[in-house]
Amino acid sequence: MTTVQSVVKSAVSKEKRMGASLLRLHFHDCFVNGCDGSILLDDTSSFTGEKTAGPNNRSVRGYNVIDDIKSEVEDVCPGVVSCADIVAIAARDSVVLLGGPGWDVKLGRRDSKTASLSAANSGVIPPPSSTLSNLVNRFQAKGLSTKDMVSSSRVEPGSHTIGQARCVIFRTRIYNETNIDSSFAKKRQSSCPLTAGSGDNNLAPLDVQSATVFDNKYYKNLINQKGLLHSDQVLHNGGSTDSLVEKYSKDPDLFDSDFAAAMIKMGDISPLTGSSGEIRKKCRKVNS
């Protein structure tokens, strides 16, 4: 899989945020009907795909990187490596390149022959406004524990140690919520006006301390009430996950270990195997 690593390395070296995007792509694929590459499919006359669904539109990216990897892999090993496996490997390699842990990616997934806009819009992907109970329930529905959710699998919590979010996503938190550091809120308000429609696409780092490095500072931010999203700060807000956040803030090795374990579990969500699905030649469309 050195081909995957080389393309991911090139993409991440050009833009650090791409690593976070490839990790997020894996999460958004797996949570909708399993890790089957369905999120990569363009719309067709027979179905509307997942790319324009609420959780994905103007949020998920990295499709071109996956296309580049697939093209290179097909040149040397045609019809063997699925797009779903490439997404999983690219997520792992992105984390490693940004300073995080590695893990053994299970292979053998096959690609779906369809995608579903309604499934992607059904609420299986927790929104940034989620309560703690909603996060826990959404992860449990996928066979993932509360520890998995806090450590990484939301690819919002733990993996919010890298990446950015748009003003429209965090505006309500920085202006209306009280469990937020006042100086932090003021800083974010400077580039995210209160008026809806003004600066909606302005970006802010999900980890104010080290936005392009995979580390445990995200958890330190939560303890200091500097979580950018509502669904970040609920992890440390007097609830059942406070103690785990505090452990990760003090023990980066524990965080790395639990994150890697959670990512392996996430990659196991309802994969297509055997005679199910196919190995797509191009990730954006089913084989003809």
Tab-separated table of C-alpha atoms in Angstrom:
chain	number	residue	atom	x	y	z
A	1	MET	CA	0.000	0.000	0.000
A	2	THR	CA	2.949	2.324	-0.521
A	3	THR	CA	1.016	3.872	-3.421
A	4	VAL	CA	-1.709	5.013	-1.049
A	5	GLN	CA	0.825	6.421	1.391
A	6	SER	CA	2.709	8.342	-1.283
A	7	VAL	CA	-0.422	10.030	-2.653
A	8	VAL	CA	-1.722	10.861	0.823
A	9	LYS	CA	1.687	12.237	1.807
A	10	SER	CA	1.716	14.465	-1.252
A	11	ALA	CA	-1.803	15.757	-0.547
A	12	VAL	CA	-1.139	16.383	3.143
A	13	SER	CA	2.178	18.111	2.424
A	14	LYS	CA	0.350	20.532	0.126
A	15	GLU	CA	-2.413	21.192	2.641
A	16	LYS	CA	-2.321	19.971	6.244
A	17	ARG	CA	-6.113	20.096	6.520
A	18	MET	CA	-6.411	17.369	3.903
A	19	GLY	CA	-5.335	14.799	6.479
A	20	ALA	CA	-8.296	15.680	8.674
A	21	SER	CA	-10.566	15.621	5.622
A	22	LEU	CA	-9.529	12.090	4.667
A	23	LEU	CA	-10.125	10.909	8.219
A	24	ARG	CA	-13.562	12.527	8.217
A	25	LEU	CA	-14.336	10.936	4.844
A	26	HIS	CA	-13.770	7.485	6.351
A	27	PHE	CA	-16.107	8.211	9.258
A	28	HIS	CA	-18.890	9.598	7.069
A	29	ASP	CA	-18.615	6.592	4.769
A	30	CYS	CA	-18.755	3.975	7.529
A	31	PHE	CA	-21.645	5.478	9.481
A	32	VAL	CA	-24.004	5.353	6.472
A	33	ASN	CA	-24.706	1.721	5.552
A	34	GLY	CA	-21.218	0.599	6.552
A	35	CYS	CA	-17.672	0.992	5.219
A	36	ASP	CA	-18.570	0.402	1.574
A	37	GLY	CA	-17.303	3.456	-0.330
A	38	SER	CA	-20.860	4.626	-0.989
A	39	ILE	CA	-20.005	8.220	-0.103
A	40	LEU	CA	-17.697	8.379	-3.130
A	41	LEU	CA	-20.420	7.733	-5.719
A	42	ASP	CA	-21.668	10.581	-7.882
A	43	ASP	CA	-25.399	10.948	-8.519
A	44	THR	CA	-26.887	8.892	-11.331
A	45	SER	CA	-30.262	8.628	-13.037
A	46	SER	CA	-31.205	5.792	-10.656
A	47	PHE	CA	-30.109	7.270	-7.301
A	48	THR	CA	-29.065	10.477	-5.602
A	49	GLY	CA	-25.851	9.870	-3.717
A	50	GLU	CA	-24.560	11.025	-0.348
A	51	LYS	CA	-22.292	13.900	-1.333
A	52	THR	CA	-25.011	16.573	-1.072
A	53	ALA	CA	-26.503	15.251	2.168
A	54	GLY	CA	-26.600	17.712	5.056
A	55	PRO	CA	-23.661	16.227	7.009
A	56	ASN	CA	-21.505	16.019	3.854
A	57	ASN	CA	-22.296	19.021	1.670
A	58	ARG	CA	-19.506	21.617	1.847
A	59	SER	CA	-18.081	19.628	4.744
A	60	VAL	CA	-16.633	16.368	3.444
A	61	ARG	CA	-13.880	16.525	0.856
A	62	GLY	CA	-10.860	14.579	-0.308
A	63	TYR	CA	-12.660	12.818	-3.168
A	64	ASN	CA	-9.976	13.867	-5.645
A	65	VAL	CA	-7.247	12.385	-3.460
A	66	ILE	CA	-9.089	9.050	-3.378
A	67	ASP	CA	-9.476	9.230	-7.182
A	68	ASP	CA	-5.729	9.780	-7.567
A	69	ILE	CA	-4.915	6.851	-5.300
A	70	LYS	CA	-7.359	4.569	-7.099
A	71	SER	CA	-5.900	5.479	-10.483
A	72	GLU	CA	-2.368	4.647	-9.364
A	73	VAL	CA	-3.424	1.426	-7.638
A	74	GLU	CA	-5.350	0.253	-10.715
A	75	ASP	CA	-2.255	0.807	-12.863
A	76	VAL	CA	-0.231	-1.677	-10.834
A	77	CYS	CA	-2.905	-3.940	-9.355
A	78	PRO	CA	-6.157	-3.742	-11.362
A	79	GLY	CA	-9.433	-4.985	-9.910
A	80	VAL	CA	-8.035	-6.000	-6.519
A	81	VAL	CA	-8.175	-3.084	-4.055
A	82	SER	CA	-11.602	-1.604	-3.312
A	83	CYS	CA	-12.329	2.080	-2.933
A	84	ALA	CA	-13.656	1.332	0.576
A	85	ASP	CA	-10.271	-0.127	1.551
A	86	ILE	CA	-8.464	2.845	0.025
A	87	VAL	CA	-10.551	5.243	2.141
A	88	ALA	CA	-9.700	3.272	5.285
A	89	ILE	CA	-5.982	3.161	4.496
A	90	ALA	CA	-5.880	6.852	3.568
A	91	ALA	CA	-7.452	7.748	6.924
A	92	ARG	CA	-4.789	5.782	8.809
A	93	ASP	CA	-1.924	7.197	6.770
A	94	SER	CA	-3.234	10.734	7.266
A	95	VAL	CA	-3.184	10.335	11.040
A	96	VAL	CA	0.354	8.934	10.958
A	97	LEU	CA	1.612	11.762	8.748
A	98	LEU	CA	0.187	14.310	11.190
A	99	GLY	CA	1.956	12.739	14.144
A	100	GLY	CA	-0.666	10.296	15.366
A	101	PRO	CA	-0.659	6.534	15.911
A	102	GLY	CA	-0.830	3.854	13.256
A	103	TRP	CA	-2.984	0.725	13.277
A	104	ASP	CA	-3.447	-2.410	11.207
A	105	VAL	CA	-6.164	-1.707	8.631
A	106	LYS	CA	-8.211	-4.793	7.893
A	107	LEU	CA	-8.612	-5.301	4.151
A	108	GLY	CA	-11.093	-7.139	1.963
A	109	ARG	CA	-14.000	-4.685	1.922
A	110	ARG	CA	-15.935	-4.456	-1.323
A	111	ASP	CA	-17.649	-1.430	-2.806
A	112	SER	CA	-21.368	-0.792	-2.840
A	113	LYS	CA	-23.232	-0.459	-6.130
A	114	THR	CA	-25.501	2.291	-4.861
A	115	ALA	CA	-25.699	5.182	-2.403
A	116	SER	CA	-28.518	6.856	-0.515
A	117	LEU	CA	-29.109	10.542	0.130
A	118	SER	CA	-31.908	9.720	2.582
A	119	ALA	CA	-29.680	7.360	4.575
A	120	ALA	CA	-26.973	10.022	4.860
A	121	ASN	CA	-29.616	12.523	5.998
A	122	SER	CA	-31.243	10.150	8.488
A	123	GLY	CA	-29.349	11.362	11.560
A	124	VAL	CA	-26.922	8.457	11.866
A	125	ILE	CA	-24.075	10.983	11.635
A	126	PRO	CA	-24.322	13.067	14.834
A	127	PRO	CA	-24.654	16.802	14.101
A	128	PRO	CA	-22.512	19.490	15.799
A	129	SER	CA	-25.496	20.366	17.990
A	130	SER	CA	-25.618	16.869	19.509
A	131	THR	CA	-26.129	16.270	23.186
A	132	LEU	CA	-23.921	13.792	24.993
A	133	SER	CA	-26.710	11.212	25.078
A	134	ASN	CA	-27.225	11.576	21.333
A	135	LEU	CA	-23.528	10.986	20.683
A	136	VAL	CA	-23.495	7.929	22.925
A	137	ASN	CA	-26.635	6.502	21.333
A	138	ARG	CA	-25.470	7.073	17.762
A	139	PHE	CA	-22.202	5.282	18.442
A	140	GLN	CA	-23.816	2.428	20.337
A	141	ALA	CA	-26.114	1.872	17.361
A	142	LYS	CA	-22.977	1.161	15.319
A	143	GLY	CA	-21.476	-1.184	17.892
A	144	LEU	CA	-19.107	1.438	19.284
A	145	SER	CA	-18.700	2.259	22.964
A	146	THR	CA	-18.684	5.588	24.749
A	147	LYS	CA	-14.895	5.256	25.027
A	148	ASP	CA	-14.704	4.741	21.267
A	149	MET	CA	-16.736	7.887	20.748
A	150	VAL	CA	-14.687	10.053	23.093
A	151	SER	CA	-11.330	8.755	21.911
A	152	SER	CA	-11.973	9.073	18.229
A	153	SER	CA	-14.708	7.364	16.390
A	154	ARG	CA	-16.892	10.381	16.013
A	155	VAL	CA	-14.039	11.699	13.984
A	156	GLU	CA	-15.251	14.716	15.619
A	157	PRO	CA	-14.168	14.191	19.273
A	158	GLY	CA	-10.703	12.682	19.280
A	159	SER	CA	-9.990	13.459	15.692
A	160	HIS	CA	-11.061	17.023	16.234
A	161	THR	CA	-7.468	17.407	17.316
A	162	ILE	CA	-6.998	18.206	13.607
A	163	GLY	CA	-9.155	20.058	11.114
A	164	GLN	CA	-11.365	23.138	10.974
A	165	ALA	CA	-15.049	24.072	11.052
A	166	ARG	CA	-17.111	26.745	9.341
A	167	CYS	CA	-18.536	29.720	11.222
A	168	VAL	CA	-22.102	28.653	10.446
A	169	ILE	CA	-21.463	25.448	12.421
A	170	PHE	CA	-20.159	27.061	15.635
A	171	ARG	CA	-21.879	30.496	15.616
A	172	THR	CA	-24.575	29.529	18.124
A	173	ARG	CA	-21.994	28.210	20.590
A	174	ILE	CA	-19.712	31.248	20.614
A	175	TYR	CA	-22.581	33.734	21.025
A	176	ASN	CA	-25.210	31.903	23.084
A	177	GLU	CA	-23.575	29.283	25.290
A	178	THR	CA	-22.210	29.984	28.757
A	179	ASN	CA	-19.849	27.019	29.217
A	180	ILE	CA	-17.212	28.659	27.066
A	181	ASP	CA	-14.038	30.584	27.903
A	182	SER	CA	-14.841	34.254	27.321
A	183	SER	CA	-11.541	35.136	25.625
A	184	PHE	CA	-11.837	32.115	23.372
A	185	ALA	CA	-15.382	33.081	22.395
A	186	LYS	CA	-14.338	36.655	21.695
A	187	LYS	CA	-11.476	35.499	19.482
A	188	ARG	CA	-13.784	33.287	17.429
A	189	GLN	CA	-16.394	36.063	17.193
A	190	SER	CA	-13.832	38.302	15.504
A	191	SER	CA	-14.035	36.183	12.350
A	192	CYS	CA	-17.560	34.841	12.774
A	193	PRO	CA	-20.143	37.673	12.900
A	194	LEU	CA	-23.411	37.186	14.751
A	195	THR	CA	-25.516	37.941	11.691
A	196	ALA	CA	-26.496	34.795	9.818
A	197	GLY	CA	-25.153	34.764	6.281
A	198	SER	CA	-22.188	36.959	7.187
A	199	GLY	CA	-18.909	35.064	7.219
A	200	ASP	CA	-20.684	31.694	7.243
A	201	ASN	CA	-17.787	29.959	5.503
A	202	ASN	CA	-14.995	31.514	7.566
A	203	LEU	CA	-12.940	28.738	9.123
A	204	ALA	CA	-11.611	28.224	12.643
A	205	PRO	CA	-9.428	25.403	13.996
A	206	LEU	CA	-11.158	22.684	15.987
A	207	ASP	CA	-8.045	22.501	18.164
A	208	VAL	CA	-6.981	26.048	19.007
A	209	GLN	CA	-3.528	24.933	20.176
A	210	SER	CA	-2.309	22.593	17.434
A	211	ALA	CA	-4.703	22.452	14.518
A	212	THR	CA	-2.430	20.542	12.133
A	213	VAL	CA	-0.836	18.116	14.596
A	214	PHE	CA	-2.472	14.970	15.906
A	215	ASP	CA	-2.072	15.166	19.696
A	216	ASN	CA	-4.079	15.282	22.930
A	217	LYS	CA	-4.348	19.072	23.271
A	218	TYR	CA	-7.968	18.880	22.138
A	219	TYR	CA	-8.828	17.386	25.536
A	220	LYS	CA	-6.919	20.082	27.384
A	221	ASN	CA	-9.008	22.615	25.470
A	222	LEU	CA	-12.235	20.967	26.609
A	223	ILE	CA	-11.171	21.140	30.249
A	224	ASN	CA	-10.563	24.869	29.735
A	225	GLN	CA	-13.966	25.268	28.033
A	226	LYS	CA	-12.414	25.917	24.644
A	227	GLY	CA	-14.321	23.339	22.638
A	228	LEU	CA	-15.322	24.960	19.338
A	229	LEU	CA	-18.499	22.965	18.766
A	230	HIS	CA	-21.353	22.270	21.155
A	231	SER	CA	-20.822	18.558	20.533
A	232	ASP	CA	-17.168	18.958	21.540
A	233	GLN	CA	-17.788	20.679	24.858
A	234	VAL	CA	-20.517	18.247	25.978
A	235	LEU	CA	-17.739	15.693	26.427
A	236	HIS	CA	-16.509	17.712	29.403
A	237	ASN	CA	-19.468	19.491	30.926
A	238	GLY	CA	-20.247	17.769	34.208
A	239	GLY	CA	-21.305	14.512	32.580
A	240	SER	CA	-20.282	10.864	32.417
A	241	THR	CA	-17.391	11.395	29.989
A	242	ASP	CA	-15.563	14.070	32.011
A	243	SER	CA	-13.173	11.591	33.620
A	244	LEU	CA	-12.166	10.067	30.280
A	245	VAL	CA	-11.462	13.492	28.794
A	246	GLU	CA	-9.287	14.257	31.827
A	247	LYS	CA	-7.389	10.980	31.424
A	248	TYR	CA	-6.664	11.678	27.750
A	249	SER	CA	-5.540	15.218	28.571
A	250	LYS	CA	-2.860	13.796	30.861
A	251	ASP	CA	-1.913	10.611	29.029
A	252	PRO	CA	-1.208	10.974	25.286
A	253	ASP	CA	-0.166	7.321	25.011
A	254	LEU	CA	-3.525	6.173	26.352
A	255	PHE	CA	-5.281	8.458	23.897
A	256	ASP	CA	-3.238	7.132	20.971
A	257	SER	CA	-3.912	3.529	21.975
A	258	ASP	CA	-7.649	3.997	22.445
A	259	PHE	CA	-7.928	6.037	19.256
A	260	ALA	CA	-6.270	3.306	17.189
A	261	ALA	CA	-8.486	0.628	18.740
A	262	ALA	CA	-11.596	2.672	18.010
A	263	MET	CA	-10.588	3.222	14.402
A	264	ILE	CA	-10.182	-0.520	13.877
A	265	LYS	CA	-13.677	-1.057	15.269
A	266	MET	CA	-15.105	1.690	13.094
A	267	GLY	CA	-13.555	0.101	10.024
A	268	ASP	CA	-15.481	-3.072	10.884
A	269	ILE	CA	-18.909	-1.436	10.550
A	270	SER	CA	-20.994	-3.564	8.148
A	271	PRO	CA	-18.442	-4.079	5.362
A	272	LEU	CA	-19.433	-5.756	2.118
A	273	THR	CA	-17.435	-8.959	1.614
A	274	GLY	CA	-17.397	-12.102	-0.489
A	275	SER	CA	-19.746	-11.874	-3.460
A	276	SER	CA	-21.488	-8.733	-2.176
A	277	GLY	CA	-20.774	-5.459	-3.942
A	278	GLU	CA	-17.869	-5.129	-6.341
A	279	ILE	CA	-14.359	-3.730	-6.757
A	280	ARG	CA	-14.997	-0.460	-8.580
A	281	LYS	CA	-12.642	0.531	-11.360
A	282	LYS	CA	-13.361	4.184	-10.628
A	283	CYS	CA	-14.499	5.277	-7.192
A	284	ARG	CA	-17.096	7.783	-8.428
A	285	LYS	CA	-19.191	5.302	-10.386
A	286	VAL	CA	-20.208	1.656	-10.412
A	287	ASN	CA	-18.697	-0.682	-12.965
A	288	SER	CA	-20.514	-0.859	-16.295
